[in-house]
Coordinates of C-alpha atoms and ligand atoms in Angstrom, one line a residue:
X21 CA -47.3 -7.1 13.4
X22 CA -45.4 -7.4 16.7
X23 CA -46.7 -6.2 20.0
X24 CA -44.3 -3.1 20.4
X25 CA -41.6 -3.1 22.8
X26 CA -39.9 -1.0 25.3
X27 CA -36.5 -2.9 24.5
X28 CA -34.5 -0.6 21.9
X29 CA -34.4 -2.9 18.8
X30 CA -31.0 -4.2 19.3
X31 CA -31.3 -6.0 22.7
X32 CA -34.2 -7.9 21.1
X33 CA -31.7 -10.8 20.3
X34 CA -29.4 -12.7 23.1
X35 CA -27.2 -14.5 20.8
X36 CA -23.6 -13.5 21.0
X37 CA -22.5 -12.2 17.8
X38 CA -19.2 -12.6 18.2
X39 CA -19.8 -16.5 18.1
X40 CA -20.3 -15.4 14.4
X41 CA -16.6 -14.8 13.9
X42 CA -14.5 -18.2 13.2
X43 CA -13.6 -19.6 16.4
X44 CA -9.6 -18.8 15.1
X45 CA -10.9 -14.8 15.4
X46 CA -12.4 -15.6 18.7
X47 CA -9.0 -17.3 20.3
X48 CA -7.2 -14.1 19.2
X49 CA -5.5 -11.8 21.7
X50 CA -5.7 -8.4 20.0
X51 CA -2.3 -6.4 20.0
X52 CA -1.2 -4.4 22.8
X53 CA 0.6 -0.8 21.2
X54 CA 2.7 1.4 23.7
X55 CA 0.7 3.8 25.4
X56 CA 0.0 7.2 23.8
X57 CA 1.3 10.1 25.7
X58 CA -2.3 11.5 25.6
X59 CA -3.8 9.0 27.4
X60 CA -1.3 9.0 30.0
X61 CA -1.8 12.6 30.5
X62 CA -5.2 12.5 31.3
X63 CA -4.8 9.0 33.9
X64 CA -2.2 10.8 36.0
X65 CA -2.9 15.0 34.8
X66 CA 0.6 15.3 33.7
X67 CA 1.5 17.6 31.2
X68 CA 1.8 16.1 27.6
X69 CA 5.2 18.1 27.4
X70 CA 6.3 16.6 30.2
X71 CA 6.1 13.0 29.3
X72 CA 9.0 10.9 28.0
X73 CA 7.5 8.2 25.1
X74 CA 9.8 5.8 24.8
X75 CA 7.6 2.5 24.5
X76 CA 7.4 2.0 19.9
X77 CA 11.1 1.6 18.8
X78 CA 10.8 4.9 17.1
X79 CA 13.2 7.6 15.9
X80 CA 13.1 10.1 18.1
X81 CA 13.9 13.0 15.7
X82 CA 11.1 12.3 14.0
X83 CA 11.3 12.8 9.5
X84 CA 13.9 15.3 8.6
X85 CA 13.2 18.7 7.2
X86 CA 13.7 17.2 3.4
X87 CA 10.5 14.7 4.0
X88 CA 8.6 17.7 5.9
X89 CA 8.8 20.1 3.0
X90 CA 7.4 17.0 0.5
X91 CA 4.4 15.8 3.0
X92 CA 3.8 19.8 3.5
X93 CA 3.9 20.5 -0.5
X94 CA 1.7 16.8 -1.7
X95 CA -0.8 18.2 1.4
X96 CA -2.3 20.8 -0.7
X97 CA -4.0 18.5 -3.2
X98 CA -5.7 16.0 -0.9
X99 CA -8.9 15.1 -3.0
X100 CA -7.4 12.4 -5.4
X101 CA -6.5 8.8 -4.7
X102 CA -3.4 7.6 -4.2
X103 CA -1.2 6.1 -7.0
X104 CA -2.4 2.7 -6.3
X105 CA 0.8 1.0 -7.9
X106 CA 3.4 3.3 -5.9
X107 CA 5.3 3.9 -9.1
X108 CA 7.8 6.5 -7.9
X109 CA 8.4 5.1 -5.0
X110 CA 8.9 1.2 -6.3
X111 CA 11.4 2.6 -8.8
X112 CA 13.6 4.7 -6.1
X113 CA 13.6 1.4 -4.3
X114 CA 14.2 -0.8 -7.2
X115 CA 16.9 1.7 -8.5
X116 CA 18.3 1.4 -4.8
X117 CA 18.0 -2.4 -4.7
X118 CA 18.8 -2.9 -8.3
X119 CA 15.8 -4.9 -8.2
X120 CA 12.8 -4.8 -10.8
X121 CA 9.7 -2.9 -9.6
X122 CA 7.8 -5.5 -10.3
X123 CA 9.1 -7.3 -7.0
X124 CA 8.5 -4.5 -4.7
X125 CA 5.0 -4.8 -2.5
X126 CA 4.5 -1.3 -1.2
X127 CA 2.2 -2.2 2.7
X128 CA 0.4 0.3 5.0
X129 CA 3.8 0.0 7.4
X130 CA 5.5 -3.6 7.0
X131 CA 3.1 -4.6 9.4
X132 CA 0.9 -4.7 6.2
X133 CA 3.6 -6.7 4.1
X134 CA 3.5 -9.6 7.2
X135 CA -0.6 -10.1 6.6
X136 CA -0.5 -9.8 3.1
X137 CA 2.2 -12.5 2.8
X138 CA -0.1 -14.5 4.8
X139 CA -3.4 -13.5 3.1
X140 CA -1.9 -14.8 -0.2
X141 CA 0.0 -17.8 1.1
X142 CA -1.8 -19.2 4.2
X143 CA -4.5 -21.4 4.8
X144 CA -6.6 -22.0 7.5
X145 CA -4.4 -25.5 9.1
X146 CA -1.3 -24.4 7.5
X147 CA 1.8 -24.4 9.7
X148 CA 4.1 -21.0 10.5
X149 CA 7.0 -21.0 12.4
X150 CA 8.2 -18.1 14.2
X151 CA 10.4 -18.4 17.2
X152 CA 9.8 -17.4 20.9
X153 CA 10.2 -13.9 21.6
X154 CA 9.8 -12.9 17.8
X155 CA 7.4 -9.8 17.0
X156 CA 3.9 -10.2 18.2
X157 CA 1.9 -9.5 14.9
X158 CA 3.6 -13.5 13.4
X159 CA 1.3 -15.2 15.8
X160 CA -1.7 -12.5 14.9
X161 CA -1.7 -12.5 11.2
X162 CA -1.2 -16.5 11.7
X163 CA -4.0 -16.4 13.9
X164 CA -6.6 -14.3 11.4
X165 CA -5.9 -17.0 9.0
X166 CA -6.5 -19.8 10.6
X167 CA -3.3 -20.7 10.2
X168 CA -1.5 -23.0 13.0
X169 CA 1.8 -21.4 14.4
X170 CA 4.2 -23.2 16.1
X171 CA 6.5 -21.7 18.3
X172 CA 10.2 -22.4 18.1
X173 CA 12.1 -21.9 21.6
X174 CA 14.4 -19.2 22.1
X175 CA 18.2 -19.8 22.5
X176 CA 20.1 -17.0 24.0
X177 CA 16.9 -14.3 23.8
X178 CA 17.4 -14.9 20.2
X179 CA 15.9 -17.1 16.9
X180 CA 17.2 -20.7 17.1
X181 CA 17.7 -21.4 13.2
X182 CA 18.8 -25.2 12.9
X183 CA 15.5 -25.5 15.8
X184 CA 13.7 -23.7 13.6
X185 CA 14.9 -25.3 10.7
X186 CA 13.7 -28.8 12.3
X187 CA 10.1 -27.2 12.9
X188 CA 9.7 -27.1 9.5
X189 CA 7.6 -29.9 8.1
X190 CA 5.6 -30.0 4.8
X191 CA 2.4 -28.8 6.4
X192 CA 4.9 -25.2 7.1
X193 CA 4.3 -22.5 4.4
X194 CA 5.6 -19.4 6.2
X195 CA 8.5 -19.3 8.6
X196 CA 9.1 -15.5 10.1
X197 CA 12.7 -14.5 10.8
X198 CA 13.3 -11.2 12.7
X199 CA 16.4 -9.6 12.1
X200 CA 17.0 -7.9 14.3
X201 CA 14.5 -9.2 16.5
X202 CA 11.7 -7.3 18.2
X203 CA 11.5 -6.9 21.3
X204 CA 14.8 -8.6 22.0
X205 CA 17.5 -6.7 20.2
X206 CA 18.8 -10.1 19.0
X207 CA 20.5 -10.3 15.7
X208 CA 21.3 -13.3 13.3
X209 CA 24.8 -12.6 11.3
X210 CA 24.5 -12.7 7.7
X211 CA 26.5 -16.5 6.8
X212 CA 24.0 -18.0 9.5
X213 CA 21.0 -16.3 8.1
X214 CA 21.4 -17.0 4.3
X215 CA 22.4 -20.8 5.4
X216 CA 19.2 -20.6 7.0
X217 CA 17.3 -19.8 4.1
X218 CA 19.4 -22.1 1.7
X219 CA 18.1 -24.7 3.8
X220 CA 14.5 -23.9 3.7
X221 CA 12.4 -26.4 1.3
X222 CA 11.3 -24.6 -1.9
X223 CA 7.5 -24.4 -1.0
X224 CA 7.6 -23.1 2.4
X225 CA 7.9 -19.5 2.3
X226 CA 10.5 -16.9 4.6
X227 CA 9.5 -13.6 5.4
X228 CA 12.7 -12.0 6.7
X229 CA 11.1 -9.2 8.8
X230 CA 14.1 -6.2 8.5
X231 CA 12.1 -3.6 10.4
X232 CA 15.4 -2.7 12.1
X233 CA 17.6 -3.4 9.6
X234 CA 19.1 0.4 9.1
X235 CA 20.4 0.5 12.7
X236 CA 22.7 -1.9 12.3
X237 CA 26.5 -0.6 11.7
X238 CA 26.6 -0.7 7.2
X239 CA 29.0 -3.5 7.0
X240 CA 26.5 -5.7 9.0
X241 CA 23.5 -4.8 6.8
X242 CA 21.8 -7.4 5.3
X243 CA 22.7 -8.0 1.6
X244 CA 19.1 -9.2 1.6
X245 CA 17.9 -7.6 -1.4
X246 CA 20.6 -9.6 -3.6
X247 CA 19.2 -13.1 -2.1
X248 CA 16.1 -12.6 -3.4
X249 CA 17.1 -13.1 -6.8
X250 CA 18.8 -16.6 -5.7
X251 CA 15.6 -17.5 -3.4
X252 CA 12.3 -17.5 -5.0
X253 CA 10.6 -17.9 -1.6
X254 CA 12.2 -15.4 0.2
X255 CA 10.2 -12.3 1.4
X256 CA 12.3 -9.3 2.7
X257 CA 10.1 -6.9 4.7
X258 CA 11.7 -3.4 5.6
X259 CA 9.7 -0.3 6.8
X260 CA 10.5 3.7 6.9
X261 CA 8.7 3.8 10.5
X262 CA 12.1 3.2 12.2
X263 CA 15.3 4.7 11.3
X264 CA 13.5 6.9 8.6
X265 CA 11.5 8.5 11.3
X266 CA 7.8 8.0 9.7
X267 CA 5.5 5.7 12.2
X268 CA 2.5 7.8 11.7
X269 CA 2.4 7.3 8.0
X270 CA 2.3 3.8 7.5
X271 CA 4.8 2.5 4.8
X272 CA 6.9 0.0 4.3
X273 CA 7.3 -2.1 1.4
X274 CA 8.8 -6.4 1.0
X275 CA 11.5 -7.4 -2.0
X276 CA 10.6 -10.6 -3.5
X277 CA 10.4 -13.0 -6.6
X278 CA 7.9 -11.1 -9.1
X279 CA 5.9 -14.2 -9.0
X280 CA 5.6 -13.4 -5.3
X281 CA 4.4 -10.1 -5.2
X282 CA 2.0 -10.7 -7.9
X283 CA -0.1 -12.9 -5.5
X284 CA 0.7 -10.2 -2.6
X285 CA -0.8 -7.4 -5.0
X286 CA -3.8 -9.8 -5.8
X287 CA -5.0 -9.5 -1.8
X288 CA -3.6 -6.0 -0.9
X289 CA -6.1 -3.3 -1.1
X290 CA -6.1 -1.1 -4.3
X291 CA -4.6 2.3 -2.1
X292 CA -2.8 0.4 0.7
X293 CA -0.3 3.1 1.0
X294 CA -1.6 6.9 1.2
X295 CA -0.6 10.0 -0.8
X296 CA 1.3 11.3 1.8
X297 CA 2.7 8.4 2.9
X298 CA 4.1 7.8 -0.9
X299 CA 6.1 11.2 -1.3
X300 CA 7.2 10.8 2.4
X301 CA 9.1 7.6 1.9
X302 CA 10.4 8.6 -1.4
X303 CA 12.1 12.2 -0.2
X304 CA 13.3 10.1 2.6
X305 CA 15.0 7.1 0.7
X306 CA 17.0 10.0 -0.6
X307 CA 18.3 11.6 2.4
X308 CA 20.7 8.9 3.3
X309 CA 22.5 11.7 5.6
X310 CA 19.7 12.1 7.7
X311 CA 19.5 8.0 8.2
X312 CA 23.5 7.9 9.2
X313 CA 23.1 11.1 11.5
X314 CA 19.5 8.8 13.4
X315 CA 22.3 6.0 13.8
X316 CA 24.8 7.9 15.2
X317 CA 22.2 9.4 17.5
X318 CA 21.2 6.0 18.3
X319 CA 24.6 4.4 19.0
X320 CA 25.6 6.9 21.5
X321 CA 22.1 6.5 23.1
X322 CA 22.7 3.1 23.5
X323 CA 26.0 3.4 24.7
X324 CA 24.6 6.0 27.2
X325 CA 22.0 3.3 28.6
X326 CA 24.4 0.3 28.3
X327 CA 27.0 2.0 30.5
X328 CA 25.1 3.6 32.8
X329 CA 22.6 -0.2 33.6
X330 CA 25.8 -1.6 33.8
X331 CA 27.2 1.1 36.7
X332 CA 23.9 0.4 38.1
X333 CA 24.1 -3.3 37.7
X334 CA 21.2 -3.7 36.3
X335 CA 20.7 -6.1 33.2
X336 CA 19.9 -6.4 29.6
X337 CA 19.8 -8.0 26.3
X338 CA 22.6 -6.7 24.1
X339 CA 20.7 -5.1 21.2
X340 CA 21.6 -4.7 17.8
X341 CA 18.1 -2.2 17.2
X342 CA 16.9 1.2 18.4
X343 CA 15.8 0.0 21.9
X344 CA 16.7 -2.0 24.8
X345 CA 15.2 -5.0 26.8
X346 CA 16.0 -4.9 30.9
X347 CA 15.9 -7.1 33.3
X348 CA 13.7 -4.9 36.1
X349 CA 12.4 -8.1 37.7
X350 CA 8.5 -7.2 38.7
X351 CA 8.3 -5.5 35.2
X352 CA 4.7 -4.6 35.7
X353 CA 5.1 -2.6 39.0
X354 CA 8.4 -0.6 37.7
X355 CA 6.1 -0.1 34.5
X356 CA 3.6 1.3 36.7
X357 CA 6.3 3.5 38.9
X358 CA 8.1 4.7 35.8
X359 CA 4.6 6.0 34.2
X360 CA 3.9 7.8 37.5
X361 CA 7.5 10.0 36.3
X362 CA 5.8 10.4 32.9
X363 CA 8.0 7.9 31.6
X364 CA 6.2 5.2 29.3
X365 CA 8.3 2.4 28.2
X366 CA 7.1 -1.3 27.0
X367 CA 6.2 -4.0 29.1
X368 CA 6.9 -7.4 27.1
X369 CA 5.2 -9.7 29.5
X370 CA 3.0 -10.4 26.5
X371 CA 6.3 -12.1 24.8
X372 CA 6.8 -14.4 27.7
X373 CA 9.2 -11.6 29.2
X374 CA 7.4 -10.7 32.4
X375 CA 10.8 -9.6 34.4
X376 CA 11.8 -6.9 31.5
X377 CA 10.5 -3.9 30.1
X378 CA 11.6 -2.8 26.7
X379 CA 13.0 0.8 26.3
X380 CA 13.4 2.4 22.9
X381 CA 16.7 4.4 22.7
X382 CA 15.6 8.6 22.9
X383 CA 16.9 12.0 22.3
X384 CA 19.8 12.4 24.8
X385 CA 17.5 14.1 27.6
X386 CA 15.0 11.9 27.3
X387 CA 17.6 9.0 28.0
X388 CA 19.2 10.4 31.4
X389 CA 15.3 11.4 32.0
X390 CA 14.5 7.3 31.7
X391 CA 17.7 6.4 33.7
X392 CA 17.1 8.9 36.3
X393 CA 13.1 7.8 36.5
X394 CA 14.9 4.3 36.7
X395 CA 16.4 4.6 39.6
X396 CA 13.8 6.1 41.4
X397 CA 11.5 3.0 40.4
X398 CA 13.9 0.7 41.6
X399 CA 14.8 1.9 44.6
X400 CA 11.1 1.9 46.0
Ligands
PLP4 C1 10.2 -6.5 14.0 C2 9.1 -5.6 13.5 N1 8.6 -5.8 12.3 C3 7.6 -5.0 11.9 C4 7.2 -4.0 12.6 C5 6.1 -3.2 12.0 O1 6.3 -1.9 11.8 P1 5.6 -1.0 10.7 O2 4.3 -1.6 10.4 O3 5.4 0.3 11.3 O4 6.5 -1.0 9.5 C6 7.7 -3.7 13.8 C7 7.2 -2.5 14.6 O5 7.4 -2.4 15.8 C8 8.7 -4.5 14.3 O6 9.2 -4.3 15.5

């Protein structure tokens, strides 16, 4: 028997045990989310009320009062699992696709489409391409495979395709496309795109990430859905945490080849999406009203903030999403002197953009409140 000790049992051993994690884990740099209005309330003992979020690209209406009267009624019977297949909600979306269910993923937010795509398809030394500037979570799901990304510059803010085409090689199984992109507003007409994926060798997978997808004006929406059937390695990621007003719930669901999503459903947990989650997205899909009125919304917000940076002569990234990129110059301190307002926005320094800071497109008061808070960081 050991001598006792007065060291509690767990700083008996010195070895790191992080060093257990693969050394691809170790080199990861975790994801940075938008501050929660909470925690700025208690740094700087503002008000929650009083603070102005406008730092996740969400809608700022929130669900509509269709998807509030579902998630209140499915609330009352709480102790069962979740329909692990999605079966309502795959068939509204096939029916809306005119797709087969059977090449519908359901993911915990589209975030969880992007690791399951590389969970089945990636291995550790495989290649995928992304470009510069693209959403943050390409390089982390990458990353948590061991997988190698390679970084395609920017041209423009935006995706280069025929550089991106060129980083393809046949050690490349996943190339991301953004579309629009996040956190640049950047958008890739639909000829371009689909020549793009045309062009893309049969075994090397493209996830066509289409977060943003229903902000864009109808006649430029992606006819996505319909490519699938004429690319079996196309992956087309959409999510109901933007324009359907559902963040907190986590779903979004990818289209793809059948063949596909069989090997995505393989590595997805049994009950990836929640109860709630389920009957949320599914009274939502159907209120297509309530999607135009949150684009409307959003086009005159943007128009606001467009016209008003420009009286200002200020700069910015023309954006085809919910939010705006702005060229601030010392992005962290007009970060810092915007929070002091109780105004949170994003700073993108993270995605190589250390002069902007990334503003999501609010209700009309909480717009002038950002311009006006603004001003007052800039002028310091
Ligand atoms: C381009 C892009 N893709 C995917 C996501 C993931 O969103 P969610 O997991 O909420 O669907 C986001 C969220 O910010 C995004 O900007």
């Amino acid at each position: 028997m050991n001598a006792p000790s007065d060291a509690p049992a767990h700083h008996v051993h010195h070895r790191d045990p992080s060093a257990l994690a693969p050394e691809y884990v170790r080199r990861i740099t975790r994801y940075l989310p938008g501050k929660p209005i909470g925690e700025l309330a208690r740094e700087f003992g503002l008000d929650e009320r009083d603070i102005v979020k406008l730092a996740s690209n969400e809608n700022p209406r929130g669900p509509g009062p269709a998807v509030r009267a579902a998630i209140a009624a499915a609330a009352a019977e709480l102790s069962r699992y979740p329909d692990g297949n999605g079966f309502a909600l795959k068939a509204a979306l096939a029916a809306r696709f005119a797709v087969d269910a059977e090449q519908i993923v359901l993911g915990n937010g589209s975030n969880d489409i992007l690791e399951l795509a590389t969970q089945a398809f990636l291995q550790p030394g495989d290649h995928a391409v992304y470009s510069r500037h693209a959403f943050a979570v390409y390089p982390l799901a990458t990353q948590a495979r061991g997988g190698i990304g390679v970084e395609v510059a920017a041209r423009d803010f935006g995706h280069d395709l025929p550089a991106m085409r060129k980083a393809i090689t046949e050690r490349t199984r996943l190339v991301f496309v953004a579309n629009p992109n996040n956190p640049t507003g950047t958008w890739l007409p639909q000829a371009a795109l689909e020549a793009f994926i045309a062009s893309v060798p049969e075994d090397t997978l493209v996830v066509l990430d289409e977060a943003y997808n229903e902000y864009l004006p109808p006649q430029r929406q992606a006819s996505s859905a319909a490519w699938v059937a004429k690319y079996p390695n196309l992956i087309v990621s959409r999510t109901f945490s933007k324009a359907y007003g559902l963040a907190a719930l986590r779903v979004g669901y990818g289209i793809m080849h059948p063949k596909v999503a069989d090997m995505m459903n393989r590595v997805r947990q049994p009950f990836n999406v929640n109860a709630l989650a389920q009957v949320a997205a599914l009274a939502a899909l159907a209120d297509t009203a309530y999607v135009d009125e949150s684009r409307a919304l959003n086009d005159a917000g943007m128009r606001l903030l467009e016209d008003e940076l420009k009286a200002q002569g200020i700069g910015f990234v023309p954006s085809h999403g919910n939010f705006l990129l702005i060229k601030v110059g010392d992005a962290g301190r007009v970060y810092q002197r915007l929070l002091e307002q109780g105004v949170i926005v994003r700073p993108v320094a993270n995605y190589g953009l250390p002069e902007h800071l990334r503003v999501t497109v609010g209700l009309p008061e909480e717009n002038r409140r950002f311009l006006a808070a603004l001003k007052v960081a800039l002028a310091g």
